[in-house]
Amino acid sequence: MVSILRKSRTEFSPAGPASLPAGPVDPGYMMRVEDLGIRYDLRLTRKTTIRGTFRNLTKISRDDRSFWALRNVSFEVAHGESLAIIGPNGAGKSTLLQVMAGILTPSEGRIEVVGHISTLLTLGAGFDVELSGRDNILLAGAFMGIDAREMRERLPGIIEFADIGQFIDAQIRTYSSGMRARLGFSIATAVDPDVLIIDEVLGTGDAVFRVKSQRRVMELAKAAKGIVMVTHDLNWAEEFCNRAMLLEKGRIIAEGSPAEVVALHRERSDRARLERDAEIARQVAAATA
Amino acid sequence: MATTTRPVRRIQTRARPGPIELVVEGLREIWSRRQLARYLVQADMIKHGANTVLGNIWWVLDPLLQMAVYVLFVAVILGKGGADYPLFVFAAILPWKWFSSSMSDAILSVTSREAIIRQVKFPAIVLPVAATASGVVSFLFGLIPLFAMMLLFYADRITPYLLLIPAVAAVQFFFSLSLCIVFAAINVFFRDLGNLERHLVRLWFYLSPALYATKDLDPAKYGILAELYKLNPWVVLFESYHDVIYAGPKGVPGPPDWAGLGILLLVSFIMIGFATFVFKRLEPAFAKVL
Ligand SMILES: Nc1ncnc2c1ncn2[C@@H]1O[C@H](COP(=O)(O)OP(=O)(O)OP(=O)(O)O)[C@@H](O)[C@H]1O
Ligand SMILES: [Mg+2]
């Protein structure tokens, strides 16, 4: 059961002052998020052009607005836990996963991840559509830093699990979105991650694949891996996960058993909808009066 | 299970690393991820049709057609250009096509992979490096018509100096690599950089001795500009290509301008260091901007 560590897995970005002893240890969790905050600088992150910059220079607009997409987020993911993160659009779920994956650097706070993390966040979105499925598997492996020889060994397993027939040798542009998701899921889970994070789980997978992937997720969870998934499919969260977290406007609202958190989320979004409806009704009434 | 030993990775705000640290980190990333670079080059070849017969034909035909245009324009219409002018032009078009296509590919290398940058953590600096490297392939294909042309029409110019083409090409590679890395990073923030780059590269071509020889210019006519002209890296590169393929100062193929190439190589390494620094400094913002 000892996970084999590859060279690529042990290369870390140099971190700041360490509070944990360096070297391999088992701190008793798969991931710990501590007082995490992410700030987007809206001035910096807007897509710009040279033309646009000149235009802005002439307009003396000093909008140095920035906003916190996440603030004061702390939680742990234990061995064998699969955590569902739910919440309305724009709550900061995808942002949170990006920080976990090391793609975004926190503006404050920190994250500790034990072992190797597999991050194909939005399944299949990163595929090169002009290449075949097979080439994309190998390319995805190379992006994740997995040794080419090992990736070729895993190739048959990935293809078999994705189960998309002879399309595996066709360009990804010919795939349906469900087929892309299948392939993405197969890759993300086949690389034997210690921590698996997935965004928008299988929104388009069909019933057969859903059962199959459910089994795969359960297996990973049983092998004491940590799983974090973001989903809008509340049934999925209840079925698949043994813990759930509700995120709203970048803050944790609730954390606990999936059933309870999902119920709370339903209740809160219903209330939000009612309030919105009431507001619209008021405006309509005001307009017609 | 609790006995498994797994490394702990910490993700947190880093104190801003110094320039040297960034450069070392960047170069180390390129080296440790050379496999990814290789896959990306292969992917590029598949996409450009290098694995099909028709795709290969275009690698060969493209520089030939371009040469035909210049020969028609300069030698036939203007009545200029010296002896064996087609070979003279071809010796310059080949490396230039490599340079300009590397530049335009590399500029888009980061932005065109934005989806994967937001999915997986990997050193993005591999992207422009791979884009530059895949240009080498088109250059190699272009050598086929060059040698064919020499065998058929210019057999008297075939000398052992042709074997020095890779040396000149190596200097060119490192020089263009530095530019490609910087431009790839800047394009994330200014998406219309490609427009500007296309025109600058074209201007650069005409300001360099590709279609004409330096000795055809009259320094007295240009004054201070003649001095600036010598600082153009492509003067050294084009002249070196002409030296080994077409003719050196003695009128026959000879050794390239070793001193000039040496200095340019040194400058290129310094520029690569600077480019890596710029790239690594901007990289943390990529995922937020893309
Ligand atoms: N690159 C960016 N620049 C600026 N703001 C951003 C950027 N990415 C996300 N945001 C903002 O951060 C907030 C959280 O976004 P995020 O994508 O994490 O939401 P989410 O919970 O995943 O939503 P959804 O359910 O729609 O996927 C949103 O308000 C969004 O507008
Ligand atoms: Mg999202």
XYZ file of C-alpha atoms and ligand atoms in Angstrom:
611
model
C 0.000 0.000 0.000
C 2.984 2.273 0.176
C 2.643 4.743 -2.615
C 5.637 4.800 -4.846
C 7.103 8.233 -4.956
C 8.452 9.416 -8.193
C 11.125 11.972 -8.539
C 8.743 14.432 -10.032
C 6.501 14.128 -7.029
C 9.068 15.191 -4.562
C 9.983 18.425 -6.273
C 8.375 21.228 -4.404
C 8.432 24.880 -4.799
C 10.515 26.313 -2.013
C 8.141 27.398 0.702
C 8.480 30.033 3.352
C 9.107 29.354 7.019
C 8.100 25.791 7.797
C 6.057 24.894 10.802
C 6.226 21.170 10.119
C 9.422 19.175 10.219
C 10.869 18.816 6.751
C 10.942 15.451 5.064
C 8.401 12.684 4.815
C 6.002 12.680 7.706
C 2.434 11.678 8.149
C 0.641 14.533 9.825
C -2.627 12.606 10.033
C -4.464 14.397 7.250
C -4.266 14.527 3.497
C -4.714 18.236 3.245
C -5.006 21.156 5.579
C -6.189 24.577 4.557
C -5.465 27.327 7.006
C -6.973 30.791 7.011
C -6.814 30.894 3.238
C -7.508 34.048 1.286
C -7.359 34.793 -2.420
C -7.603 38.294 -3.743
C -8.187 39.139 -7.368
C -6.844 42.454 -8.497
C -9.447 43.412 -11.051
C -7.168 45.941 -12.680
C -4.471 43.362 -13.255
C -6.580 40.394 -14.184
C -8.611 41.992 -16.902
C -7.522 40.781 -20.309
C -5.837 43.715 -21.929
C -4.411 44.738 -25.234
C -1.771 47.300 -26.028
C -4.501 49.353 -27.654
C -6.620 49.103 -24.539
C -3.760 50.247 -22.348
C -3.295 53.373 -24.400
C -6.997 54.014 -24.261
C -6.933 53.659 -20.495
C -3.972 55.976 -20.138
C -5.944 58.765 -21.728
C -8.895 58.115 -19.472
C -7.725 58.916 -15.973
C -9.620 56.050 -14.411
C -8.044 54.886 -11.185
C -10.023 51.785 -10.466
C -7.645 49.830 -8.283
C -10.466 47.658 -7.113
C -9.612 44.267 -5.773
C -11.829 41.739 -4.172
C -11.504 38.652 -2.058
C -12.760 35.570 -3.867
C -11.946 33.555 -0.734
C -11.383 34.710 2.819
C -10.723 32.976 6.136
C -11.176 29.497 4.754
C -9.882 26.728 7.016
C -10.566 23.005 6.899
C -8.900 19.628 6.757
C -9.334 16.612 4.547
C -8.662 13.371 6.410
C -7.487 10.031 5.075
C -10.169 8.302 3.095
C -12.405 11.308 3.086
C -14.248 12.558 0.067
C -15.306 16.133 0.515
C -17.943 17.783 -1.613
C -17.763 21.532 -1.986
C -21.074 23.043 -2.949
C -22.320 26.562 -3.294
C -23.895 29.002 -5.711
C -22.172 30.283 -8.849
C -19.283 32.572 -8.111
C -18.892 31.316 -4.552
C -15.203 30.680 -5.084
C -15.260 26.900 -5.451
C -13.138 26.707 -8.569
C -10.785 29.275 -7.133
C -10.365 27.136 -4.024
C -9.481 24.089 -6.086
C -6.978 26.092 -8.090
C -5.191 27.098 -4.916
C -5.177 23.506 -3.706
C -3.629 22.455 -6.987
C -0.902 25.060 -6.564
C -2.008 26.888 -9.683
C -2.900 30.057 -7.788
C -0.742 31.372 -4.975
C -2.672 32.316 -1.843
C -2.839 35.977 -0.976
C -2.889 34.962 2.663
C -2.909 31.779 4.684
C -1.575 28.450 3.562
C -2.302 24.926 2.421
C -0.489 21.704 3.173
C -0.954 18.777 0.840
C 0.344 15.325 1.670
C 1.589 13.326 -1.269
C 0.857 13.593 -4.924
C -2.090 15.596 -6.123
C -3.973 14.953 -9.330
C -5.657 17.955 -10.796
C -7.597 17.774 -13.946
C -9.936 20.315 -12.575
C -12.659 20.757 -15.115
C -12.585 17.373 -16.710
C -11.319 17.467 -20.237
C -11.180 21.233 -20.651
C -7.436 21.208 -21.124
C -7.370 18.771 -23.995
C -5.703 19.646 -27.240
C -8.627 19.227 -29.611
C -6.454 18.685 -32.661
C -4.768 15.625 -31.194
C -6.202 12.148 -30.765
C -7.464 10.895 -27.419
C -4.434 8.655 -27.121
C -1.995 11.512 -27.728
C -3.890 13.622 -25.246
C -3.514 11.005 -22.540
C 0.242 11.011 -23.004
C 0.360 14.797 -23.197
C -1.733 15.143 -20.046
C 0.687 12.798 -18.295
C 3.597 14.946 -19.405
C 1.846 18.073 -18.122
C 1.306 16.363 -14.769
C 4.976 15.437 -14.648
C 4.484 11.708 -14.867
C 7.235 9.657 -16.404
C 6.514 8.753 -20.050
C 7.244 5.073 -19.560
C 4.866 4.869 -16.630
C 2.220 6.745 -18.540
C 2.461 4.303 -21.435
C 2.007 1.452 -18.977
C -1.144 3.056 -17.670
C -2.433 3.845 -21.146
C -4.410 0.622 -21.731
C -6.111 0.950 -18.351
C -7.097 4.550 -19.031
C -8.451 3.720 -22.473
C -10.392 0.780 -21.137
C -11.949 2.768 -18.327
C -12.910 5.664 -20.593
C -14.581 3.118 -22.859
C -15.050 5.338 -25.884
C -14.273 2.700 -28.498
C -12.315 3.494 -31.611
C -12.749 7.212 -30.952
C -9.626 7.008 -28.854
C -7.639 7.457 -32.061
C -9.826 10.264 -33.380
C -9.236 13.951 -32.757
C -10.763 15.265 -29.549
C -12.711 17.818 -31.604
C -14.902 14.915 -32.726
C -15.808 13.967 -29.141
C -19.051 14.744 -27.380
C -18.701 16.601 -24.095
C -19.577 13.429 -22.207
C -16.793 11.573 -23.977
C -14.346 14.285 -23.057
C -15.441 14.085 -19.451
C -15.026 10.313 -19.473
C -11.518 10.547 -20.809
C -10.654 13.339 -18.380
C -11.971 11.390 -15.431
C -10.076 8.260 -16.488
C -6.815 10.166 -16.714
C -7.281 12.057 -13.460
C -8.039 8.942 -11.472
C -5.679 6.522 -13.211
C -2.497 8.280 -12.193
C -2.783 6.954 -8.652
C -3.133 10.281 -6.887
C -2.947 10.694 -3.136
C -5.242 13.659 -3.331
C -7.715 13.921 -6.168
C -9.490 17.151 -6.905
C -12.203 17.468 -9.519
C -14.333 20.400 -10.566
C -17.886 19.957 -11.860
C -17.970 16.185 -11.616
C -19.276 14.462 -14.689
C -22.057 16.844 -15.417
C -22.421 15.157 -18.768
C -21.489 11.545 -18.045
C -24.253 9.038 -18.744
C -25.749 6.618 -16.222
C -23.384 3.752 -17.031
C -20.308 5.872 -16.614
C -21.728 7.453 -13.510
C -21.930 4.105 -11.769
C -18.461 3.232 -12.945
C -16.913 6.452 -11.760
C -18.757 6.207 -8.478
C -17.061 2.882 -7.904
C -13.684 4.379 -8.808
C -14.173 7.260 -6.388
C -15.169 4.849 -3.639
C -12.069 2.755 -4.283
C -9.831 5.771 -4.033
C -11.518 6.851 -0.848
C -11.115 3.374 0.599
C -7.414 3.450 -0.203
C -7.164 6.347 2.233
C -6.799 8.919 -0.467
C -8.256 12.350 -0.072
C -10.852 13.495 -2.549
C -12.225 16.973 -2.985
C -14.885 17.614 -5.548
C -16.917 20.579 -6.555
C -20.350 19.889 -7.869
C -23.707 21.432 -8.523
C -25.220 17.955 -8.549
C -26.466 17.752 -4.982
C -27.560 14.134 -5.326
C -24.064 13.268 -6.369
C -22.668 15.033 -3.313
C -24.992 13.083 -1.047
C -24.289 9.747 -2.710
C -20.546 9.993 -3.187
C -19.136 12.027 -0.399
C -18.808 11.487 3.284
C -18.472 15.162 4.070
C -19.661 18.365 2.490
C -18.859 22.014 2.741
C -21.036 24.928 1.722
C -19.236 27.932 0.324
C -20.902 31.261 -0.293
C -19.234 34.483 -1.371
C -15.819 33.094 -0.523
C -16.668 32.059 3.018
C -17.474 28.728 4.583
C -21.119 28.710 5.651
C -21.418 25.144 6.843
C -19.459 21.944 7.068
C -20.605 18.488 8.015
C -22.484 15.459 6.787
C -23.518 15.753 3.139
C -27.221 15.327 3.907
C -27.276 18.205 6.388
C -25.156 20.556 4.339
C -27.079 19.834 1.172
C -30.346 20.446 3.000
C -29.008 23.742 4.298
C -27.859 24.720 0.821
C -31.264 23.906 -0.650
C -32.968 25.898 2.063
C -30.684 28.894 1.636
C -30.942 28.947 -2.140
C -34.723 28.611 -1.934
C -34.817 31.532 0.432
C -32.530 33.533 -1.843
C -34.788 32.753 -4.765
C -37.891 33.783 -2.856
C -36.267 37.029 -1.813
C -35.258 37.708 -5.384
C -38.753 36.965 -6.621
C -40.226 39.232 -3.996
C -37.809 41.959 -4.975
C -38.772 41.628 -8.643
C -42.441 41.640 -7.731
C -41.883 44.828 -5.728
C -40.116 46.473 -8.638
C -42.818 45.444 -11.055
C -45.444 46.777 -8.684
C -43.525 50.040 -8.318
C -43.159 50.347 -12.076
C -46.819 49.732 -12.835
C -48.041 52.000 -10.050
C -1.852 3.140 6.376
C -0.543 5.738 8.765
C 2.951 4.516 8.108
C 3.039 5.583 4.487
C 5.624 8.237 3.978
C 4.522 10.944 1.695
C 6.067 14.311 1.112
C 4.208 17.331 2.370
C 3.820 20.217 0.011
C 3.135 23.657 1.344
C 1.363 26.199 -0.782
C 1.583 29.701 0.577
C 2.590 33.215 -0.179
C 6.268 33.271 -0.933
C 8.635 36.019 -0.183
C 9.475 37.465 -3.576
C 12.449 35.441 -4.793
C 15.470 37.287 -6.080
C 16.394 37.467 -9.757
C 19.159 34.856 -9.571
C 16.872 32.469 -7.719
C 14.185 32.891 -10.370
C 16.568 32.326 -13.259
C 18.031 29.201 -11.667
C 14.549 27.896 -10.923
C 13.389 28.589 -14.476
C 16.351 26.894 -16.111
C 15.997 23.927 -13.792
C 12.330 23.629 -14.702
C 13.138 23.618 -18.403
C 15.664 20.863 -17.877
C 13.546 18.694 -15.574
C 10.546 18.978 -17.888
C 12.352 18.341 -21.160
C 10.085 15.369 -21.702
C 7.047 17.630 -21.728
C 8.863 19.835 -24.225
C 9.462 16.822 -26.424
C 5.801 15.832 -26.341
C 4.795 19.377 -27.189
C 7.127 19.415 -30.164
C 5.645 16.128 -31.343
C 2.145 17.494 -30.896
C 3.127 20.508 -32.960
C 4.445 18.292 -35.725
C 1.285 16.244 -35.809
C -0.762 19.398 -36.029
C 1.357 20.901 -38.769
C 0.962 17.742 -40.746
C 4.572 16.652 -40.536
C 3.362 13.092 -40.314
C 1.551 13.206 -43.633
C 3.053 13.275 -47.110
C 1.222 16.436 -48.058
C 2.326 18.181 -44.873
C 5.933 17.393 -45.649
C 5.606 18.747 -49.150
C 4.646 22.118 -47.768
C 7.675 22.267 -45.475
C 9.766 21.978 -48.645
C 7.661 23.981 -51.048
C 7.067 26.976 -48.821
C 10.640 28.358 -48.726
C 11.057 27.564 -52.418
C 8.021 29.613 -53.366
C 9.136 32.436 -51.136
C 12.521 32.375 -52.846
C 10.837 32.491 -56.242
C 8.992 35.653 -55.219
C 12.142 37.456 -54.123
C 14.125 36.322 -57.154
C 11.377 37.528 -59.445
C 11.215 40.845 -57.682
C 14.900 41.618 -57.200
C 16.707 39.797 -60.003
C 14.121 39.889 -62.789
C 12.159 43.096 -62.202
C 14.791 45.296 -60.583
C 17.695 43.638 -62.389
C 19.750 43.578 -59.175
C 21.327 40.716 -57.245
C 24.657 39.090 -58.009
C 25.669 35.765 -59.439
C 23.661 32.751 -58.302
C 21.205 35.078 -56.632
C 18.592 32.345 -55.979
C 21.060 30.515 -53.737
C 22.011 33.757 -52.015
C 18.379 34.456 -51.192
C 17.582 30.903 -50.232
C 20.472 30.773 -47.758
C 18.810 33.672 -45.919
C 15.146 32.759 -46.310
C 15.611 29.387 -44.688
C 16.868 30.599 -41.301
C 14.525 33.567 -41.414
C 11.470 31.412 -41.938
C 12.546 29.430 -38.921
C 13.022 32.587 -36.872
C 9.770 34.267 -37.819
C 7.653 31.138 -37.400
C 9.266 30.435 -34.021
C 8.427 33.940 -32.933
C 4.808 33.831 -34.008
C 4.292 30.338 -32.540
C 6.036 31.150 -29.287
C 4.049 34.337 -28.757
C 0.850 32.288 -28.693
C 2.382 29.340 -26.858
C 1.226 30.366 -23.384
C -2.121 31.934 -24.247
C -3.166 29.052 -26.490
C -2.694 26.654 -23.584
C -4.694 28.711 -21.146
C -7.117 25.878 -20.375
C -4.384 23.515 -19.232
C -2.614 26.272 -17.292
C -5.769 26.640 -15.233
C -5.995 22.874 -14.702
C -2.580 21.558 -13.862
C 0.406 23.021 -12.115
C 3.386 22.828 -14.412
C 6.202 25.187 -15.336
C 4.755 27.279 -18.161
C 8.221 28.265 -19.338
C 8.375 24.904 -21.103
C 5.757 26.187 -23.557
C 7.802 28.858 -25.359
C 10.857 26.617 -25.233
C 8.949 23.839 -26.984
C 7.532 26.264 -29.537
C 11.021 27.473 -30.365
C 12.341 23.943 -30.571
C 9.649 22.806 -32.975
C 10.817 25.482 -35.389
C 14.011 23.467 -35.741
C 12.016 20.786 -37.515
C 10.831 23.137 -40.244
C 14.402 24.358 -40.646
C 15.651 20.804 -41.101
C 13.026 20.127 -43.750
C 14.052 23.319 -45.507
C 17.604 22.012 -45.802
C 16.339 19.337 -48.200
C 15.506 21.754 -51.046
C 18.679 23.682 -50.257
C 20.870 20.658 -50.825
C 18.820 19.582 -53.825
C 19.238 23.006 -55.353
C 22.984 22.996 -54.730
C 23.439 19.535 -56.216
C 21.474 20.423 -59.315
C 22.594 23.962 -60.076
C 25.378 25.117 -57.789
C 27.578 22.057 -57.402
C 30.669 24.283 -57.542
C 29.628 25.923 -54.268
C 29.425 22.678 -52.329
C 32.244 22.716 -49.773
C 32.887 21.172 -46.364
C 31.901 24.545 -44.901
C 28.291 23.464 -45.347
C 28.879 21.277 -42.307
C 29.102 24.464 -40.241
C 25.422 25.300 -40.802
C 24.469 23.654 -37.462
C 26.956 25.877 -35.618
C 25.373 29.036 -37.004
C 21.914 27.564 -36.423
C 22.743 26.851 -32.778
C 23.584 30.499 -32.167
C 20.372 31.497 -33.917
C 18.413 29.057 -31.740
C 19.634 30.533 -28.476
C 19.135 34.066 -29.714
C 15.541 33.459 -30.785
C 14.814 31.442 -27.641
C 15.448 34.493 -25.482
C 13.037 36.620 -27.509
C 10.423 33.862 -27.618
C 10.371 33.447 -23.835
C 9.878 37.148 -23.166
C 7.250 37.660 -25.839
C 5.259 34.602 -24.742
C 4.971 36.039 -21.231
C 4.112 39.561 -22.341
C 1.423 38.310 -24.701
C -0.556 37.076 -21.691
C -1.036 40.671 -20.641
C -1.213 42.293 -24.065
C -3.086 39.980 -26.362
C -2.488 42.016 -29.508
C 1.286 41.777 -29.224
C 1.244 39.388 -32.185
C 0.040 42.157 -34.514
C 2.908 44.402 -33.567
C 5.419 41.562 -33.653
C 4.505 40.595 -37.221
C 5.302 44.020 -38.551
C 8.450 44.448 -36.495
C 9.771 41.107 -37.677
C 9.116 42.021 -41.283
C 10.857 45.365 -40.860
C 13.763 43.577 -39.219
C 14.086 41.306 -42.242
C 14.493 44.209 -44.629
C 16.937 45.948 -42.295
C 19.143 42.859 -42.311
C 21.373 41.644 -45.139
C 19.119 38.876 -46.406
C 18.253 40.091 -49.890
C 21.344 42.258 -50.207
C 24.923 41.980 -48.983
C 26.422 44.365 -46.460
C 29.178 45.280 -48.906
C 26.531 46.600 -51.317
C 25.674 49.330 -48.822
C 27.563 52.569 -48.862
C 28.476 53.438 -45.239
C 29.087 57.077 -46.116
C 25.467 57.411 -47.127
C 24.112 56.296 -43.745
C 26.474 57.893 -41.202
C 25.660 56.862 -37.652
C 23.057 54.380 -38.895
C 25.864 52.323 -40.425
C 27.281 51.840 -36.929
C 23.910 50.849 -35.485
C 23.462 48.418 -38.343
C 26.458 46.446 -37.131
C 24.712 45.867 -33.782
C 21.913 43.972 -35.502
C 22.338 40.280 -34.549
C 20.903 39.271 -37.882
C 23.813 40.915 -39.686
C 26.138 38.385 -38.070
C 23.709 35.513 -38.611
C 22.867 36.211 -42.259
C 26.472 36.874 -43.158
C 27.529 33.664 -41.495
C 24.905 31.687 -43.381
C 26.029 33.349 -46.598
C 29.655 32.603 -45.754
C 29.171 28.887 -45.385
C 26.522 28.342 -48.077
C 26.978 30.992 -50.755
C 30.278 32.825 -50.537
C 32.467 34.489 -47.969
C 34.508 37.679 -48.443
C 36.841 35.809 -50.821
C 34.033 35.039 -53.238
C 33.913 31.350 -52.345
C 32.281 29.626 -49.342
C 34.405 30.010 -46.247
C 34.270 29.956 -42.461
C 31.587 32.057 -40.745
C 32.284 35.131 -38.670
C 33.429 33.194 -35.588
C 34.098 36.256 -33.455
C 30.701 37.743 -34.227
C 28.954 34.434 -33.569
C 30.834 34.012 -30.286
C 29.798 37.425 -29.039
C 26.214 36.853 -30.157
C 26.113 33.518 -28.352
C 27.323 35.149 -25.174
C 24.780 37.950 -25.521
C 22.074 35.358 -26.191
C 22.857 33.523 -22.970
C 22.613 36.754 -21.018
C 19.336 37.513 -22.781
C 17.991 34.044 -21.956
C 18.783 34.704 -18.321
C 16.939 38.002 -18.456
C 14.035 36.447 -20.363
C 13.716 33.660 -17.812
C 13.674 36.236 -15.035
C 10.889 38.210 -16.713
C 8.898 35.062 -17.424
C 9.197 33.688 -13.903
C 8.305 37.036 -12.396
C 5.108 37.224 -14.450
C 4.193 33.527 -14.250
C 2.299 33.606 -10.915
C -0.208 36.002 -12.464
C -0.864 33.824 -15.529
C -3.638 31.711 -13.992
C -5.403 34.847 -12.788
C -5.214 36.695 -16.074
C -5.857 33.870 -18.514
N -9.364 35.422 -13.144
C -10.247 36.081 -12.389
N -10.159 37.415 -12.254
C -11.019 38.096 -11.487
N -12.021 37.543 -10.805
C -12.168 36.208 -10.893
C -11.307 35.399 -11.699
N -11.698 34.121 -11.584
C -12.752 34.115 -10.780
N -13.059 35.362 -10.354
C -14.144 35.735 -9.442
O -13.994 34.995 -8.252
C -15.253 34.579 -7.771
C -15.238 33.094 -7.583
O -15.129 32.458 -8.834
P -15.116 30.892 -8.992
O -14.840 30.579 -10.408
O -14.209 30.327 -7.969
O -16.630 30.520 -8.645
P -17.303 29.079 -8.573
O -17.739 28.893 -7.187
O -16.433 28.073 -9.170
O -18.577 29.313 -9.496
P -19.301 28.280 -10.483
O -20.239 27.484 -9.650
O -20.052 29.173 -11.403
O -18.258 27.487 -11.165
C -16.288 35.046 -8.784
O -16.903 36.202 -8.265
C -15.499 35.385 -10.001
O -16.055 36.476 -10.669
Mg -16.457 26.864 -10.953
